[in-house]
Amino acid sequence: MSAETIQSRREWLLSDRPASRLQARLGRAYVAWRRFSANRLALVGMLIIIALLVVAAFADVLAPYSPTVGDLKNARLLPPGAAHWFGTDDLGRDIYSRIVYGARWTLYVVILVAIIAAPIGLLVGTIAGYAGGWTDTILMRITDIFLAFPKLVLALAFVAALGPGIENAVLAIAITSWPPYARIARAETLTVRNSDYIKAVQLMGASPFRIVLRHIMPLCISSLIIRVTLDMAGIILTAAGLGFLGLGAQPPLPEWGAMIASGRRFILDQWWVAAAPGAAILIVSLGFNLLGDGLRDALDPRSGDQ
Amino acid sequence: MSVAENQAAAGRGSARAVAILSSLGRFLVIAVTTYLGLLAVTFFIGRVIPIDPVLAVLGDRAPTAVVERTRREMGLDLPWIEQFYLYVKAALRGDFGTSVLTTNPVMSDIRRVFPATIELATLGTIIGAVIGVPLGVLAAVKRGSLIDQVARIVGLIGYSVPIFWLGLLGLVLFYAKLQWIAFPARLDVVFEYTFTPITGFYLLDAAIQGQWDVFYDAWRHIVLPAALLGYLSLAYISRMTRSFMLNELAQEYIVAARAKGLSESRIIWGHALRNAAVPMVTVIALSYANLLEGSVLTETVFSWPGIGLYITNSLQNADMNAVLGGTIAIGSVFIAINLFSDLLYRLLDPRTKAG
Amino acid sequence: MSDTLLDVDDLRVTFPTRTGLVQAVRGVSFSLGRERLGIVGESGSGKSQTGRAIMGLTPPQAEVSAKKLAFDGIDLLSISPRERRALRGNRIAMILQDPKYSLDPVMTIGRQIVETLRTHEKVSKAEARERALAMLQAVQIRDPARVFDLYPHEVSGGMGQRAMIAMMLVTGPELMIADEPTSALDVTVQLDVLKILDKLVAERGMGLIFISHDLRLVSSFCDRVVVMYAGKVVEQIKASELRDAQHPYTRGLLNCMPRVGFERHPLPVLDRKPEWAA
């Protein structure tokens, strides 16, 4: 590709008279991308998340050993070395392989929580914002009540009642993390509720259900995505905490928090058993935090330095 | 001063009274509904989710007679709404049932363990605020500089690190390798019999009684968990301080202060920070509430006999009354701090006093 | 006017931006005695940045240069920041536009006045309070003791701006820069505040730079007028001779002023030619 075609493509993208909706959209995305990619830390965050996705997708290829079956006889609690990069645990399992497979469980948790909690918040927030009046008051009071609760402790209590397990952990985290999404969705709804184009749709006889679903919800998506990305780190940490307390993923699942818990018994002599999974959690949550910060700065210039 | 302005000033007096009353009323409504909400959720967790709430409370090895008696005591034959009413009534009396594990009333257990958690969280918040506020101020003043970058990275890591893991690594380094701190506990066994706590805050109690050997030992036990919690709160406080300070430094009154010929330090600490201090108080209060919650994991790692360890021990033994009692206890304090920080904000800001 | 208080020669203020250097002030020259000088221009003409450059309040990323920028014979660009600060608020003072934003909201008015005084003079707390109260009296606040303990949000805009004037005049400065001092106020109190300012400037024999977008206000209030456009001075003229202004931009500004008894359609549009900025 010559420099000239790149130049003309940039001009096409940055045109202030886009000829089609596609061009306008691509142009906006390009501007956001330029702002985003100017932020080096945000790029690092994105690379970390891409790496997480790749590792999770190709875990079978990347992991040299089985994540659940170890060599109890010969390979118990080996320090990091050439055969086992991160050492082995008390059951002779390769820690590197377990971390690689653990990426899948981390993704499983954050994605499930996001697709449970975000729609609940979106629904509650848009309905409250669009309906107004008592519906709004009651829904927002409930939201504020949940917002005022200590999340981790409440999740603990939920899992205690539901029984330990990764699905229940996901459910408990989702139940405690929807309120901020409802607040955001409501705020966005309020800004557009009285706009002319919503009035126009109302005049055409669209049902409130259709208006909320087709015309209001799509507008809330971008700020919701930013917030969900920023929350991902918190979700990972809560899930790991539950795993650490034995309430999340159950053995022999290679979940990182549970791996730290099992390494705890040997922490003073075989520190690597707990060290590696913790570092994995740190890196991935850092990645989500950096990515979220970058997305917020790129898509929402108003809150540039907050 | 004109007549109109005088009248306006007089009118402000009664308007202020109305504003205070209505905000007090709002505050009460919020406080009551939030507590009812907390109780409703714990009720739901304890009574609705389990297939048999009695077994959830007693465990599955209790004799049939006990099971039947408990079933009646819990009022499980009544409609839910009535059950909830009884539940709220009991909770208001501080009656959360009996712990299977300790065989004590849950409330007396909580009273015993809570000071340990408060001591830890308080020290953590002090560490976080003492370091976090100046760090945030410097980061804002020297925006884009090395210190700003460092503060940002330190903050981001604080947001991203699993605290229990950092605690374990800290134990390896400071306890096992360097031997700077004492083993995970609250006090050395040696002092178990020679030291009688008064307030339940060991550092304070030891200082009051002049038992400096106990104080030193208590310090060696608390310093690492408190520093870890302090780090979490530092990450939050410094980030918020920076953001508030950037906002204040862009205001016109800062230009006016410069025009008056004030020194930079006077402008930053005397004007900008004074204005930022109002929202900062809320942030510090919220971070304190978060540390109470964060103590659950930290206490587990450091065998710190507080409410967090109490809850996790009860969890391990399926002791539902104790878990929910502990949840309500932390939840209540958490909500109270949340509400009072909001109230404090109104009291501190001269602009909201006039309503 | 024989004694020159302020001498500005070829003042330039340059801001670095993402798209390159932007010159906000491009070679402004004038001199000022103990008189009232008005600087007029549209927003973005560089009039405010000129005032801030004299004060030494230009943002740190911007660069200020001049062949000469001297206050009472002191070369402002060569003295240390500390010496510059000692002048600010003491011998050179500035009034900002909107008291709602330019007074510290969490500090009482009295303390803000006392703060200026005690920064520059070694006076006891009691004496500082006395002088602050006297100053509040001088800006015609009737109940100084009460206003002293009020917070800025508790007073009206006109009262706030009087407090601002008191805060800046309490040290007895020789040069006052007033940057749109009445633009944010109600029309009814604008004149009161201007009268107070005018009286104090006259009584104390101060030099005044009055920055405004309002040519009529400036012409009725000042002795001389500097008209700025795009960072440059396009015309300097005595206020009394404004009707004979030569430059088309000044004439344009004059033409835009509505007059009683004359209905004009269409309303005149201000002419802007790039060559005036060249």
Coordinates of C-alpha atoms in Angstrom, one line a residue, chain B residues 2-355:
Chain B
S2 CA -30.2 47.0 50.5
V3 CA -33.6 46.3 52.1
A4 CA -34.3 43.6 49.6
E5 CA -31.1 41.8 50.6
N6 CA -31.9 42.1 54.3
Q7 CA -35.3 40.5 53.7
A8 CA -33.7 37.8 51.6
A9 CA -31.4 37.1 54.5
A10 CA -34.2 36.9 56.9
G11 CA -36.1 34.6 54.6
R12 CA -33.1 32.3 54.3
G13 CA -33.4 31.5 58.0
S14 CA -36.7 29.8 57.8
A15 CA -35.9 28.4 54.3
R16 CA -32.9 26.8 55.9
A17 CA -35.0 25.2 58.7
V18 CA -37.3 23.7 56.1
A19 CA -34.4 22.5 54.0
I20 CA -32.8 20.8 57.0
L21 CA -36.0 19.2 58.0
S22 CA -36.7 17.9 54.6
S23 CA -33.2 16.6 54.1
L24 CA -33.4 14.9 57.5
G25 CA -36.7 13.3 56.5
R26 CA -35.2 12.1 53.2
F27 CA -32.2 10.7 55.2
L28 CA -34.5 8.7 57.5
V29 CA -36.5 7.3 54.6
I30 CA -33.3 6.2 52.9
A31 CA -31.8 4.8 56.1
V32 CA -35.0 2.8 56.9
T33 CA -35.6 1.4 53.4
T34 CA -31.9 0.5 53.0
Y35 CA -31.8 -1.5 56.3
L36 CA -35.1 -3.2 55.5
G37 CA -33.6 -4.0 52.1
L38 CA -30.6 -5.6 53.7
L39 CA -32.8 -7.6 56.1
A40 CA -35.0 -8.7 53.1
V41 CA -32.0 -9.9 51.2
T42 CA -30.5 -11.9 54.2
F43 CA -34.0 -13.2 54.9
F44 CA -34.2 -14.3 51.3
I45 CA -30.8 -16.0 51.5
G46 CA -31.5 -17.7 54.8
R47 CA -35.1 -18.7 54.4
V48 CA -36.1 -18.8 50.8
I49 CA -33.1 -20.2 48.9
P50 CA -32.3 -23.2 51.1
I51 CA -34.6 -26.2 50.5
D52 CA -34.9 -26.7 54.3
P53 CA -33.9 -23.6 56.2
V54 CA -33.8 -25.6 59.5
L55 CA -31.2 -27.9 58.1
A56 CA -29.3 -24.9 56.8
V57 CA -29.2 -23.5 60.3
L58 CA -28.7 -26.7 62.3
G59 CA -26.8 -28.9 59.9
D60 CA -28.1 -32.4 59.0
R61 CA -27.1 -34.3 62.1
A62 CA -29.4 -32.6 64.6
P63 CA -31.9 -34.8 66.5
T64 CA -35.5 -34.7 65.2
A65 CA -36.8 -33.1 68.3
V66 CA -34.4 -30.1 68.0
V67 CA -35.3 -29.8 64.3
E68 CA -39.0 -29.6 65.1
R69 CA -38.5 -27.1 67.9
T70 CA -36.3 -24.9 65.7
R71 CA -38.9 -25.1 62.9
R72 CA -41.5 -23.8 65.3
E73 CA -39.2 -21.1 66.7
M74 CA -38.4 -19.8 63.2
G75 CA -42.1 -19.7 62.4
L76 CA -41.7 -21.6 59.2
D77 CA -45.3 -22.6 59.2
L78 CA -46.4 -19.0 59.0
P79 CA -46.8 -17.0 55.7
W80 CA -43.6 -15.4 54.4
I81 CA -44.7 -11.9 55.1
E82 CA -45.3 -12.8 58.8
Q83 CA -42.0 -14.7 58.9
F84 CA -40.3 -11.6 57.6
Y85 CA -42.0 -9.4 60.2
L86 CA -40.8 -11.7 63.0
Y87 CA -37.4 -11.8 61.4
V88 CA -37.1 -8.0 61.3
K89 CA -38.3 -7.8 64.9
A90 CA -35.7 -10.3 66.1
A91 CA -33.0 -8.5 64.1
L92 CA -33.8 -5.2 65.6
R93 CA -33.4 -6.8 69.0
G94 CA -30.0 -8.0 67.9
D95 CA -31.2 -11.6 67.9
F96 CA -29.6 -13.5 65.0
G97 CA -30.0 -16.9 66.5
T98 CA -27.3 -19.2 67.8
S99 CA -24.1 -20.2 66.2
V100 CA -23.8 -23.9 65.7
L101 CA -20.0 -23.6 65.7
T102 CA -19.5 -21.6 68.9
T103 CA -22.9 -22.4 70.5
N104 CA -23.1 -18.7 71.5
P105 CA -25.7 -16.3 70.4
V106 CA -24.4 -14.9 67.1
M107 CA -24.7 -11.3 68.5
S108 CA -22.4 -11.9 71.4
D109 CA -19.9 -13.5 69.0
I110 CA -20.0 -10.5 66.7
R111 CA -19.5 -8.1 69.7
R112 CA -16.4 -10.1 70.6
V113 CA -14.8 -10.1 67.2
F114 CA -15.8 -6.8 65.7
P115 CA -13.2 -4.6 67.5
A116 CA -10.4 -6.5 65.9
T117 CA -11.8 -5.7 62.5
I118 CA -12.4 -2.1 63.3
E119 CA -8.9 -1.7 64.6
L120 CA -7.5 -3.2 61.4
A121 CA -9.7 -1.2 59.1
T122 CA -9.1 2.0 61.0
L123 CA -5.3 1.7 60.9
G124 CA -5.6 0.7 57.2
T125 CA -7.6 3.8 56.4
I126 CA -5.2 6.1 58.3
I127 CA -2.3 4.7 56.3
G128 CA -4.2 5.1 53.1
A129 CA -5.3 8.6 53.8
V130 CA -1.9 9.8 55.1
I131 CA -0.1 8.6 52.0
G132 CA -2.9 8.7 49.5
V133 CA -4.0 12.4 49.9
P134 CA -0.5 14.0 49.5
L135 CA 0.2 11.5 46.6
G136 CA -2.9 12.5 44.8
V137 CA -2.3 16.2 45.4
L138 CA 1.3 15.9 44.0
A139 CA 0.1 13.9 41.0
A140 CA -2.5 16.6 40.2
V141 CA -0.1 19.5 40.7
K142 CA 2.7 17.9 38.7
R143 CA 0.4 16.4 36.2
G144 CA 2.1 14.3 33.5
S145 CA 5.3 14.2 35.5
L146 CA 7.1 11.1 36.8
I147 CA 5.3 11.3 40.1
D148 CA 2.0 11.4 38.4
Q149 CA 2.9 8.3 36.3
V150 CA 4.1 6.5 39.4
A151 CA 1.0 7.4 41.4
R152 CA -1.1 6.1 38.5
I153 CA 0.7 2.8 38.2
V154 CA 0.7 2.3 42.0
G155 CA -3.1 3.0 42.0
L156 CA -3.8 0.7 39.0
I157 CA -2.0 -2.1 40.6
G158 CA -3.9 -1.5 43.9
Y159 CA -7.1 -1.8 41.9
S160 CA -5.9 -5.0 40.2
V161 CA -4.1 -7.1 42.8
P162 CA -5.8 -9.9 44.7
I163 CA -5.3 -8.8 48.3
F164 CA -5.1 -12.3 49.7
W165 CA -2.3 -13.2 47.3
L166 CA -0.4 -10.1 48.2
G167 CA -0.8 -11.0 51.9
L168 CA 0.6 -14.4 51.3
L169 CA 3.6 -13.0 49.5
G170 CA 4.0 -10.5 52.2
L171 CA 4.1 -13.3 54.8
V172 CA 6.8 -15.1 52.8
L173 CA 8.9 -12.0 52.6
F174 CA 8.5 -10.2 55.9
Y175 CA 7.7 -13.1 58.2
A176 CA 9.6 -16.1 56.9
K177 CA 12.5 -14.5 55.1
L178 CA 13.2 -11.2 56.8
Q179 CA 11.4 -11.9 60.2
W180 CA 10.4 -8.3 60.6
I181 CA 6.9 -9.1 61.6
A182 CA 5.2 -11.7 63.8
F183 CA 3.3 -14.8 62.7
P184 CA -0.3 -14.6 61.6
A185 CA -2.4 -13.9 64.7
R186 CA -3.4 -10.8 66.7
L187 CA -1.1 -11.2 69.7
D188 CA 1.7 -13.6 70.8
V189 CA 0.4 -16.5 73.0
V190 CA 2.8 -15.3 75.7
F191 CA 0.5 -12.3 76.4
E192 CA -2.8 -14.2 76.3
Y193 CA -2.9 -14.3 80.1
T194 CA -1.0 -11.2 81.1
F195 CA -3.0 -8.8 79.0
T196 CA -6.6 -7.8 79.6
P197 CA -8.1 -5.7 76.8
I198 CA -10.4 -2.8 77.8
T199 CA -11.8 -1.4 74.6
G200 CA -10.9 -4.4 72.4
F201 CA -8.5 -2.3 70.3
Y202 CA -5.2 -3.9 71.4
L203 CA -2.9 -1.1 70.3
L204 CA -5.0 1.4 72.3
D205 CA -5.4 -0.9 75.3
A206 CA -1.7 -1.6 75.5
A207 CA -0.9 2.1 75.3
I208 CA -3.4 3.0 78.0
Q209 CA -2.1 0.4 80.4
G210 CA 1.5 1.3 79.6
Q211 CA 2.3 -2.3 78.6
W212 CA 4.7 -1.3 75.8
D213 CA 5.9 -4.9 75.3
V214 CA 2.4 -5.8 74.4
F215 CA 2.0 -2.7 72.2
Y216 CA 5.1 -3.6 70.3
D217 CA 4.0 -7.2 69.8
A218 CA 0.5 -6.1 68.7
W219 CA 2.1 -3.7 66.3
R220 CA 4.3 -6.5 64.8
H221 CA 1.1 -8.5 64.2
I222 CA -1.1 -5.8 62.8
V223 CA 1.4 -3.9 60.6
L224 CA 1.4 -6.1 57.5
P225 CA -2.4 -6.7 57.2
A226 CA -3.0 -3.0 58.0
A227 CA -0.4 -1.9 55.4
L228 CA -2.1 -4.1 52.8
L229 CA -5.5 -2.7 53.5
G230 CA -3.8 0.7 53.5
Y231 CA -2.5 0.1 50.1
L232 CA -6.0 -0.7 48.8
S233 CA -7.4 2.5 50.3
L234 CA -4.3 4.5 49.1
A235 CA -5.0 3.4 45.5
Y236 CA -8.6 4.6 45.7
I237 CA -7.9 7.8 47.8
S238 CA -5.0 9.0 45.7
R239 CA -6.9 8.5 42.4
M240 CA -9.9 10.4 43.7
T241 CA -7.7 13.1 45.3
R242 CA -6.0 13.7 42.0
S243 CA -9.2 14.0 40.1
F244 CA -10.7 16.4 42.7
M245 CA -7.6 18.5 42.8
L246 CA -7.4 18.8 39.0
N247 CA -10.9 20.0 39.0
E248 CA -10.2 22.6 41.7
L249 CA -7.0 23.8 40.2
A250 CA -8.8 24.7 37.0
Q251 CA -11.2 27.0 38.9
E252 CA -11.1 30.8 38.7
Y253 CA -10.6 31.3 42.4
I254 CA -7.1 29.7 41.9
V255 CA -6.3 32.4 39.4
A256 CA -7.6 35.0 41.9
A257 CA -5.4 33.4 44.6
R258 CA -2.4 33.7 42.3
A259 CA -3.3 37.3 41.5
K260 CA -3.3 38.0 45.2
G261 CA 0.4 36.9 45.2
L262 CA -0.1 33.8 47.4
S263 CA 2.7 31.2 47.3
E264 CA 2.0 28.0 45.3
S265 CA 2.0 25.9 48.5
R266 CA -0.6 28.2 50.0
I267 CA -2.7 28.0 46.9
I268 CA -2.5 24.2 46.7
W269 CA -2.9 23.3 50.3
G270 CA -4.8 26.3 51.6
H271 CA -7.3 26.8 48.8
A272 CA -7.5 23.9 46.3
L273 CA -7.2 21.2 48.9
R274 CA -9.6 22.9 51.3
N275 CA -12.2 22.9 48.5
A276 CA -11.4 19.3 47.5
A277 CA -11.5 18.3 51.2
V278 CA -15.3 18.3 51.1
P279 CA -15.7 15.5 48.7
M280 CA -12.5 13.9 50.0
V281 CA -14.2 13.2 53.4
T282 CA -16.8 11.2 51.5
V283 CA -14.2 9.3 49.7
I284 CA -12.2 8.4 52.8
A285 CA -15.4 7.3 54.6
L286 CA -16.3 5.1 51.6
S287 CA -12.8 3.7 51.5
Y288 CA -13.2 2.9 55.2
A289 CA -16.4 1.0 54.5
N290 CA -14.7 -0.9 51.7
L291 CA -11.9 -1.9 54.0
L292 CA -14.4 -3.4 56.5
E293 CA -15.4 -5.6 53.6
G294 CA -11.9 -6.1 52.3
S295 CA -11.0 -7.4 55.8
V296 CA -12.9 -10.7 55.0
L297 CA -10.1 -11.9 52.8
T298 CA -7.3 -10.2 54.7
E299 CA -8.3 -11.6 58.0
T300 CA -8.4 -15.1 56.5
V301 CA -4.9 -14.9 55.4
F302 CA -3.5 -13.4 58.6
S303 CA -5.7 -15.4 61.0
W304 CA -6.9 -12.1 62.3
P305 CA -9.8 -12.9 64.7
G306 CA -12.2 -10.4 63.4
I307 CA -15.7 -10.5 61.8
G308 CA -14.2 -11.6 58.4
L309 CA -12.5 -14.6 59.8
Y310 CA -15.7 -15.3 61.8
I311 CA -17.8 -15.3 58.7
T312 CA -15.4 -17.5 56.7
N313 CA -15.0 -20.0 59.5
S314 CA -18.8 -20.2 59.8
L315 CA -19.0 -20.6 56.0
Q316 CA -16.7 -23.6 56.1
N317 CA -18.9 -25.2 58.8
A318 CA -22.2 -24.4 57.1
D319 CA -23.2 -22.3 60.1
M320 CA -25.9 -20.2 58.4
N321 CA -27.0 -18.1 61.4
A322 CA -23.4 -16.9 62.0
V323 CA -22.8 -16.2 58.3
L324 CA -26.0 -14.1 58.0
G325 CA -25.5 -12.4 61.3
G326 CA -22.0 -11.4 60.2
T327 CA -23.3 -10.2 56.9
I328 CA -25.9 -8.1 58.6
A329 CA -23.3 -6.7 61.0
I330 CA -20.9 -5.7 58.2
G331 CA -23.7 -4.6 56.0
S332 CA -25.2 -2.3 58.8
V333 CA -21.9 -0.6 59.5
F334 CA -21.2 -0.3 55.7
I335 CA -24.6 1.3 55.1
A336 CA -24.2 3.5 58.1
I337 CA -20.9 4.8 56.9
N338 CA -22.3 5.3 53.4
L339 CA -25.3 7.3 54.8
F340 CA -23.2 9.4 57.2
S341 CA -20.6 10.3 54.6
D342 CA -23.5 11.7 52.6
L343 CA -24.7 13.7 55.6
L344 CA -21.2 14.8 56.5
Y345 CA -20.8 16.1 52.9
R346 CA -23.8 18.4 53.4
L347 CA -22.6 19.6 56.8
L348 CA -19.0 20.4 55.7
D349 CA -19.8 22.3 52.5
P350 CA -20.8 25.9 53.4
R351 CA -22.7 26.1 50.2
T352 CA -25.2 23.4 51.1
K353 CA -25.9 24.9 54.6
A354 CA -28.1 27.6 53.1
G355 CA -30.1 24.9 51.3

